[in-house]
mmCIF file of C-alpha atoms in Angstrom:
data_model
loop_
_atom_site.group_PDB
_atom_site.id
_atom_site.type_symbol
_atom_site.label_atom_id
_atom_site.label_comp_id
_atom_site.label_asym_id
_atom_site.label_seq_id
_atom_site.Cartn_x
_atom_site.Cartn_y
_atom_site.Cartn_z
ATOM 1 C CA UNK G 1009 -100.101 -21.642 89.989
ATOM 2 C CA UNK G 1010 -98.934 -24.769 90.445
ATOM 3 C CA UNK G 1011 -96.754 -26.379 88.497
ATOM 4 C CA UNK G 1012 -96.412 -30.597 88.352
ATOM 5 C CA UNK G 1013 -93.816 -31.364 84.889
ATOM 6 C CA UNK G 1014 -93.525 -34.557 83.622
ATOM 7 C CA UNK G 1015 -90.394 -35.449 81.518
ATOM 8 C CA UNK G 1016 -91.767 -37.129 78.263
ATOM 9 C CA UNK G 1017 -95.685 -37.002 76.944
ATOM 10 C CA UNK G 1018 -94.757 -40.105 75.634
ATOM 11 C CA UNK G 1019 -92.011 -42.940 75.547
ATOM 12 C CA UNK G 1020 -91.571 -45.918 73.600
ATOM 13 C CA UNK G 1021 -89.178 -48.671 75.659
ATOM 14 C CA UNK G 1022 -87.995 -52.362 74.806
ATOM 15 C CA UNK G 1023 -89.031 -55.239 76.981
ATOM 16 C CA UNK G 1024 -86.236 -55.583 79.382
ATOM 17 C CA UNK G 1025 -84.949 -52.027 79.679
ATOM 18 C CA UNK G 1026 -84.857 -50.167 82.402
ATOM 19 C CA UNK G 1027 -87.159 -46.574 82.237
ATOM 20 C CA UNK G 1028 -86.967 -43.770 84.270
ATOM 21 C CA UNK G 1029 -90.051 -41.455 84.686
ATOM 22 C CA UNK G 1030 -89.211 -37.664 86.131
ATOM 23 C CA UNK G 1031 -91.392 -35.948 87.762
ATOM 24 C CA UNK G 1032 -90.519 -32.066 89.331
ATOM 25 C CA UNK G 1033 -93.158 -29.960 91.537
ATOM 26 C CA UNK G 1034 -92.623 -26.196 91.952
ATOM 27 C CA UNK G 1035 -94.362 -26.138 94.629
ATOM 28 C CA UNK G 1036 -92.864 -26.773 98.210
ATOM 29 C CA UNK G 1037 -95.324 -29.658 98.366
ATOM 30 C CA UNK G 1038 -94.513 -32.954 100.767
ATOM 31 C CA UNK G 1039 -96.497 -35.459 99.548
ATOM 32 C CA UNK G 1040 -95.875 -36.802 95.648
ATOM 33 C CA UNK G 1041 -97.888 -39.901 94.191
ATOM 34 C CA UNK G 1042 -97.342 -41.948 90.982
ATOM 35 C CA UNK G 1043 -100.925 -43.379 89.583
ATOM 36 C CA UNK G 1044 -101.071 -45.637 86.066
ATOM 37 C CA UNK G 1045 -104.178 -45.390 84.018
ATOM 38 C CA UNK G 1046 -105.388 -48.228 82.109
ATOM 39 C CA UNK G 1047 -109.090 -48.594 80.191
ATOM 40 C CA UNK G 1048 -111.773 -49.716 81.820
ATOM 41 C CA UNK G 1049 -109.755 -50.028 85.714
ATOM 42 C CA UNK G 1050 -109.321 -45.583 86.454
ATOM 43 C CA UNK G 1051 -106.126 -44.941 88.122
ATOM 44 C CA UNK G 1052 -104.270 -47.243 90.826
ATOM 45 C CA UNK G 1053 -101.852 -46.027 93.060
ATOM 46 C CA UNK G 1054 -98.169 -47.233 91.928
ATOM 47 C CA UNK G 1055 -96.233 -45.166 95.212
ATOM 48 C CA UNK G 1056 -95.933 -42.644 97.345
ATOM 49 C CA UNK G 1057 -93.751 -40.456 98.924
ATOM 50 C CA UNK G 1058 -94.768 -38.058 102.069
ATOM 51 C CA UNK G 1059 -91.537 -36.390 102.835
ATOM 52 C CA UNK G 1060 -87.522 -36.683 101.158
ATOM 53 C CA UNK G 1061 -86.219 -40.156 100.810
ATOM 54 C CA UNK G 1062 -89.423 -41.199 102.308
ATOM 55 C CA UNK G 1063 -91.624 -43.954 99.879
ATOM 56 C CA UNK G 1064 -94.865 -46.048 100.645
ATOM 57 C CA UNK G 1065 -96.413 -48.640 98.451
ATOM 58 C CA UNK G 1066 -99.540 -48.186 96.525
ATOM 59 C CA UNK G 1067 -102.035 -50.405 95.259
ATOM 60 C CA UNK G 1068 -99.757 -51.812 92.495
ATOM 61 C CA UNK G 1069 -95.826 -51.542 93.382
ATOM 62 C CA UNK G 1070 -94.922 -54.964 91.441
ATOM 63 C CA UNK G 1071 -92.626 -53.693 88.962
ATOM 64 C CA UNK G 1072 -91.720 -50.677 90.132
ATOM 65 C CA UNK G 1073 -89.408 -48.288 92.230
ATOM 66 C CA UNK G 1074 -89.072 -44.669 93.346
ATOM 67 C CA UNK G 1075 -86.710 -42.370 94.421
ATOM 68 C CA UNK G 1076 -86.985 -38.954 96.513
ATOM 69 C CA UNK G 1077 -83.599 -37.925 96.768
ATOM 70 C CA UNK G 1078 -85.041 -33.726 96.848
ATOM 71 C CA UNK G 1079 -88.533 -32.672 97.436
ATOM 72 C CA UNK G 1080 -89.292 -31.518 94.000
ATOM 73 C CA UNK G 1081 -88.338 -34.451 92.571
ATOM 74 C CA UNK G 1082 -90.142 -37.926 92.276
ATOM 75 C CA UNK G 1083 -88.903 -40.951 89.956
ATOM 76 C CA UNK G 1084 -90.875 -44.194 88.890
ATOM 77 C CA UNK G 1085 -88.158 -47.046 87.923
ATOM 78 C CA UNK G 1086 -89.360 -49.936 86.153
ATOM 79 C CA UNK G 1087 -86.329 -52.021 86.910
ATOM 80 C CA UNK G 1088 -87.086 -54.494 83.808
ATOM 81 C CA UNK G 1089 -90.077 -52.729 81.709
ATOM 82 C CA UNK G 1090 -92.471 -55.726 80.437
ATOM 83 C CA UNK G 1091 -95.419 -55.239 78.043
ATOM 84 C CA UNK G 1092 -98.080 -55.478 80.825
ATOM 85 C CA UNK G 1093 -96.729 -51.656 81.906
ATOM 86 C CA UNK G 1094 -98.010 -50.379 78.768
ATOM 87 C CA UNK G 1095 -100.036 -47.393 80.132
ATOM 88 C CA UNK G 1096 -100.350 -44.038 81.040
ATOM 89 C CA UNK G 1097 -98.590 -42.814 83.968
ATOM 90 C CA UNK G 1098 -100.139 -39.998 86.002
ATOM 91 C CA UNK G 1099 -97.709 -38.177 88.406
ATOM 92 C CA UNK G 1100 -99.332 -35.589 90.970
ATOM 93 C CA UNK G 1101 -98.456 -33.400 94.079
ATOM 94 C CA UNK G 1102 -100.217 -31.819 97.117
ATOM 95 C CA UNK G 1103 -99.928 -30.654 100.748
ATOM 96 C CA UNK G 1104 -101.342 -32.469 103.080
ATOM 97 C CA UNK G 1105 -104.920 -32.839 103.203
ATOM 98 C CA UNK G 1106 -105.150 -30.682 100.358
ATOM 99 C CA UNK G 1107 -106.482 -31.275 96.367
ATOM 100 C CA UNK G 1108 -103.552 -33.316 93.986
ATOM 101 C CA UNK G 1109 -102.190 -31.227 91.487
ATOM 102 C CA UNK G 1110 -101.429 -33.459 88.271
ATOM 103 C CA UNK G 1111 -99.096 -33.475 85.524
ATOM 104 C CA UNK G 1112 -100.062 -34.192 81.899
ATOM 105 C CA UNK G 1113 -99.262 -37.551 82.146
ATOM 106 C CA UNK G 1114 -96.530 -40.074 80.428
ATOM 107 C CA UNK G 1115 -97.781 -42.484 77.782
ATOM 108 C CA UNK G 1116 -95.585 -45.128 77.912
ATOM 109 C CA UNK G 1117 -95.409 -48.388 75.240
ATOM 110 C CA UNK G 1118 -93.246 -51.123 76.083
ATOM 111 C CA UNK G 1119 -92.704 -53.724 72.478
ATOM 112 C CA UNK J 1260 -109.804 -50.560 99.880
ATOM 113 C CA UNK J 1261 -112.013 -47.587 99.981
ATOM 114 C CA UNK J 1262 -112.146 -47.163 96.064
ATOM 115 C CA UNK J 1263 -115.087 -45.105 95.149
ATOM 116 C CA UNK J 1264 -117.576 -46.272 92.227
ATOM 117 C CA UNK J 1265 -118.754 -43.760 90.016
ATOM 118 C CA UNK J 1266 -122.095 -44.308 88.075
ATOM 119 C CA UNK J 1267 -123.029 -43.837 85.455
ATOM 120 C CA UNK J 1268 -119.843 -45.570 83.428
ATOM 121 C CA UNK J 1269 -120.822 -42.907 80.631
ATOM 122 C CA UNK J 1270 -123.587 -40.512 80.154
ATOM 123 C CA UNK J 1271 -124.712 -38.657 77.052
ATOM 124 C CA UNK J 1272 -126.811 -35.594 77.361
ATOM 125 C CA UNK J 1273 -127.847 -32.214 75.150
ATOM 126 C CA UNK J 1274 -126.207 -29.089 75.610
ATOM 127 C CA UNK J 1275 -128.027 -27.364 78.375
ATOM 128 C CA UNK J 1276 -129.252 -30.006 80.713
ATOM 129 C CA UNK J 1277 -128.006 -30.942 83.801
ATOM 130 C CA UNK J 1278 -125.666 -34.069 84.658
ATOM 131 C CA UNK J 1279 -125.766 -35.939 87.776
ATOM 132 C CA UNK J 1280 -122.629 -38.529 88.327
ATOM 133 C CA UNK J 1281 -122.654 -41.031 91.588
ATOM 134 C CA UNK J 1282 -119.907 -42.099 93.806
ATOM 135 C CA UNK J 1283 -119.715 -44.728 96.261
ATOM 136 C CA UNK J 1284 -117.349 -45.322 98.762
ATOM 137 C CA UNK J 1285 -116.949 -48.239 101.025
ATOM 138 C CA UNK J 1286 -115.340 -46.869 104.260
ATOM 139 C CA UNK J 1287 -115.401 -43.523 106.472
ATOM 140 C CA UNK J 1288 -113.503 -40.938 104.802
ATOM 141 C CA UNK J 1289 -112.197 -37.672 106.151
ATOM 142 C CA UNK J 1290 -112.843 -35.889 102.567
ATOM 143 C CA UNK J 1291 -114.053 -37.216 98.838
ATOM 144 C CA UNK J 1292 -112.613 -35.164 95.736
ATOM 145 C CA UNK J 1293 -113.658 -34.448 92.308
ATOM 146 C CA UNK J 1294 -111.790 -34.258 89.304
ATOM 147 C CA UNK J 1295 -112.266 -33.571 85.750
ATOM 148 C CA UNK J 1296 -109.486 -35.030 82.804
ATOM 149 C CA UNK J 1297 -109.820 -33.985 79.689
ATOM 150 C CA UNK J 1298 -109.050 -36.693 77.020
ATOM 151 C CA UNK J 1299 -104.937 -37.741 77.334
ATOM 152 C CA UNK J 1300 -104.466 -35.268 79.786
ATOM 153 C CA UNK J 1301 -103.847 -35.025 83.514
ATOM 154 C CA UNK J 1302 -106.528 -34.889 86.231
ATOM 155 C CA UNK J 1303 -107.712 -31.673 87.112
ATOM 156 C CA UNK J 1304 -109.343 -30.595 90.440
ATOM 157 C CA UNK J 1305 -113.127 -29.449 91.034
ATOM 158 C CA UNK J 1306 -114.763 -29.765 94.266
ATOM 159 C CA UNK J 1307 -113.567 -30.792 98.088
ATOM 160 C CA UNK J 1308 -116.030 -31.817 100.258
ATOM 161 C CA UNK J 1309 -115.028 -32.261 103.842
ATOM 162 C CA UNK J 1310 -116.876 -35.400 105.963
ATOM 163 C CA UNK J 1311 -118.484 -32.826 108.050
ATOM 164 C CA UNK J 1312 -120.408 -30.944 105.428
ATOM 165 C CA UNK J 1313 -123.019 -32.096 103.114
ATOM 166 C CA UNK J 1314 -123.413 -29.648 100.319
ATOM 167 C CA UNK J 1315 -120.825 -27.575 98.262
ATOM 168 C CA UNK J 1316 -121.186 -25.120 95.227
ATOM 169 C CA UNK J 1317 -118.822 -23.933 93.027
ATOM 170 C CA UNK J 1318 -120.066 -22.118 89.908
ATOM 171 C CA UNK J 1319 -122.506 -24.478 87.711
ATOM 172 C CA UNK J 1320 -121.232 -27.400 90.153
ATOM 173 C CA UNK J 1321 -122.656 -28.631 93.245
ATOM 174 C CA UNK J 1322 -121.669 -31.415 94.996
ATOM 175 C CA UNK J 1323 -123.378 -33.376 97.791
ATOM 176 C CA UNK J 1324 -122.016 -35.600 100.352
ATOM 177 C CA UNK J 1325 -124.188 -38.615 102.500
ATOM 178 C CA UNK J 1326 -121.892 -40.187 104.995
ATOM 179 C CA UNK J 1327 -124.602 -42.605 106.115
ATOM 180 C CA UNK J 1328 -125.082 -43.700 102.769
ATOM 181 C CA UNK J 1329 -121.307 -43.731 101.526
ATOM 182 C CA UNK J 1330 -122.337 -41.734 98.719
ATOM 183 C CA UNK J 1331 -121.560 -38.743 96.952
ATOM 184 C CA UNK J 1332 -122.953 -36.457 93.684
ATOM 185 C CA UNK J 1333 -121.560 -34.403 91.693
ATOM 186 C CA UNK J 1334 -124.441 -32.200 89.635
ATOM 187 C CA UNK J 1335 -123.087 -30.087 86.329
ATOM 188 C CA UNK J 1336 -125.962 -27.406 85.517
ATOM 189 C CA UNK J 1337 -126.702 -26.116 82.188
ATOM 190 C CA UNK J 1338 -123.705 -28.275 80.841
ATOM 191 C CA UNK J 1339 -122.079 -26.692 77.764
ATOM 192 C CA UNK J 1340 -119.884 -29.019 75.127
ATOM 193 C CA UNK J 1341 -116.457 -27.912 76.392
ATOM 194 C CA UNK J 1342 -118.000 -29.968 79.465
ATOM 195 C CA UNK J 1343 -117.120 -33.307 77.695
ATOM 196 C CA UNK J 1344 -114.738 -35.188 79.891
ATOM 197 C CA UNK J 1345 -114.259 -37.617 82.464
ATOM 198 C CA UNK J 1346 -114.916 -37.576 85.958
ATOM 199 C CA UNK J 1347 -113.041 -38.870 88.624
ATOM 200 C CA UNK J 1348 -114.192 -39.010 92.512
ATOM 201 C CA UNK J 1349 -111.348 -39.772 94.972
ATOM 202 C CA UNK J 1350 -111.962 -40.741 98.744
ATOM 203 C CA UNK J 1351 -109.191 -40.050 101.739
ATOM 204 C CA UNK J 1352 -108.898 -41.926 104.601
ATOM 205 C CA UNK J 1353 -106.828 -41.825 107.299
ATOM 206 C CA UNK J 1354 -103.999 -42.607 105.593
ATOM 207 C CA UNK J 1355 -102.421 -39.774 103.152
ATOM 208 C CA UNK J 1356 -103.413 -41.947 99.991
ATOM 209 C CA UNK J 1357 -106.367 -40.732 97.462
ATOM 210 C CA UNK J 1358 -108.008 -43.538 96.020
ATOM 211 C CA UNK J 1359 -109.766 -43.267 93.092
ATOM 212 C CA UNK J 1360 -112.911 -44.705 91.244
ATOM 213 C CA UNK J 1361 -113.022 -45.747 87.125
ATOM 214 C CA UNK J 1362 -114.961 -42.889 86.150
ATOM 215 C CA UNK J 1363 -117.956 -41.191 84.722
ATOM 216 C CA UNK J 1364 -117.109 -40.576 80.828
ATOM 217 C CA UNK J 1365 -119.219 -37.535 80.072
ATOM 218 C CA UNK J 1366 -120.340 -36.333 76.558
ATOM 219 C CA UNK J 1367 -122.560 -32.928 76.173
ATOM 220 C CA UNK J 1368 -123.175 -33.027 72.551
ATOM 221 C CA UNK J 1369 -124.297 -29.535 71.028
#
């Protein structure tokens, strides 16, 4: 079964600090996406990557940054976390063409 | 964008009847998904329906797929309470992005 981990169910940061979120796949899969989740708006596409070191923009990259250094592995920076990224960020994986495969999600509170 | 629109926003129903949640779409797609999340949890997959087929079944669900209309259903028969959840449908383009609608919040009291 597939497996999609996210580091921390949830995180409390300070305005200004910089936040990593970690996000592994056990599966061999290319393509890795980073959604947030906010009341009342579903989820909106942050990034995505479809291969190593290879990113695309979502919907809503303002704020944000990734890194796909290995194939398991896909990072969300917010370079200077503000209150407005309060939310909960949804990580997921998939082959191409195929169904996502989610982790359980990072609630995230900036103060 | 292609975001789909589910409909209702939230439906309420006894334990045992059937619920019927809408999506529409605004562009061709080459597939529209399903999902289910559970409350604080991650999304989890139901139902695939290609652009070429119209109908799909999968235990009590059965989804249905109008390409001339933009619109897809997702039907939930004899729901039970461990039903409760929200729904998600999710259109893909041509592009490798899913993009997803706001949801149907479901509640299947006993």
């Amino acid at each position: 079964d597939v497996k999609v981990t996210q580091s921390s169910r949830y995180l409390v940061k300070r305005t200004g600090e910089k936040v990593f979120l970690e996000c592994v796949q056990d599966m061999d899969h290319e393509n890795m996406f980073w959604y947030r989740q906010d009341p009342g708006l579903g989820l909106r596409l942050i990034y995505f990557s479809y291969d190593v070191k290879m990113k695309e923009k979502g919907d809503i990259p303002e704020g944000y940054s990734v890194s796909r250094e290995k194939k398991e592995r896909f990072s969300l920076i917010l370079e200077s976390a503000s209150t407005n990224q309060t939310s909960m960020y949804l990580c997921a994986s998939r082959l191409y063409n195929s169904p996502l495969h989610f982790g359980n999600g990072t609630r995230l509170t900036v103060t | 964008s292609q975001q789909g629109e589910e409909d209702p926003q939230a439906l309420s129903i006894q334990e045992g009847e059937n619920a019927t949640m809408n999506c529409s779409y605004k562009t061709s797609i080459n597939n529209l998904q399903w999902y289910r999340q559970n409350s604080g949890r991650g999304l989890v997959h139901l139902i695939l329906i290609r652009s070429n087929e119209r109908e799909k079944h999968s235990g009590r669900l059965r989804v249905t797929l109008d390409t001339s209309k933009k619109s897809s259903s997702l039907l939930i028969t004899a729901s039970r309470a461990a039903d409760t959840a929200s729904y998600f449908c999710a259109t893909e383009g041509g592009s490798e992005k899913l993009v997803f609608g706001k949801g149907t919040k479901l509640t299947v009291n006993p």
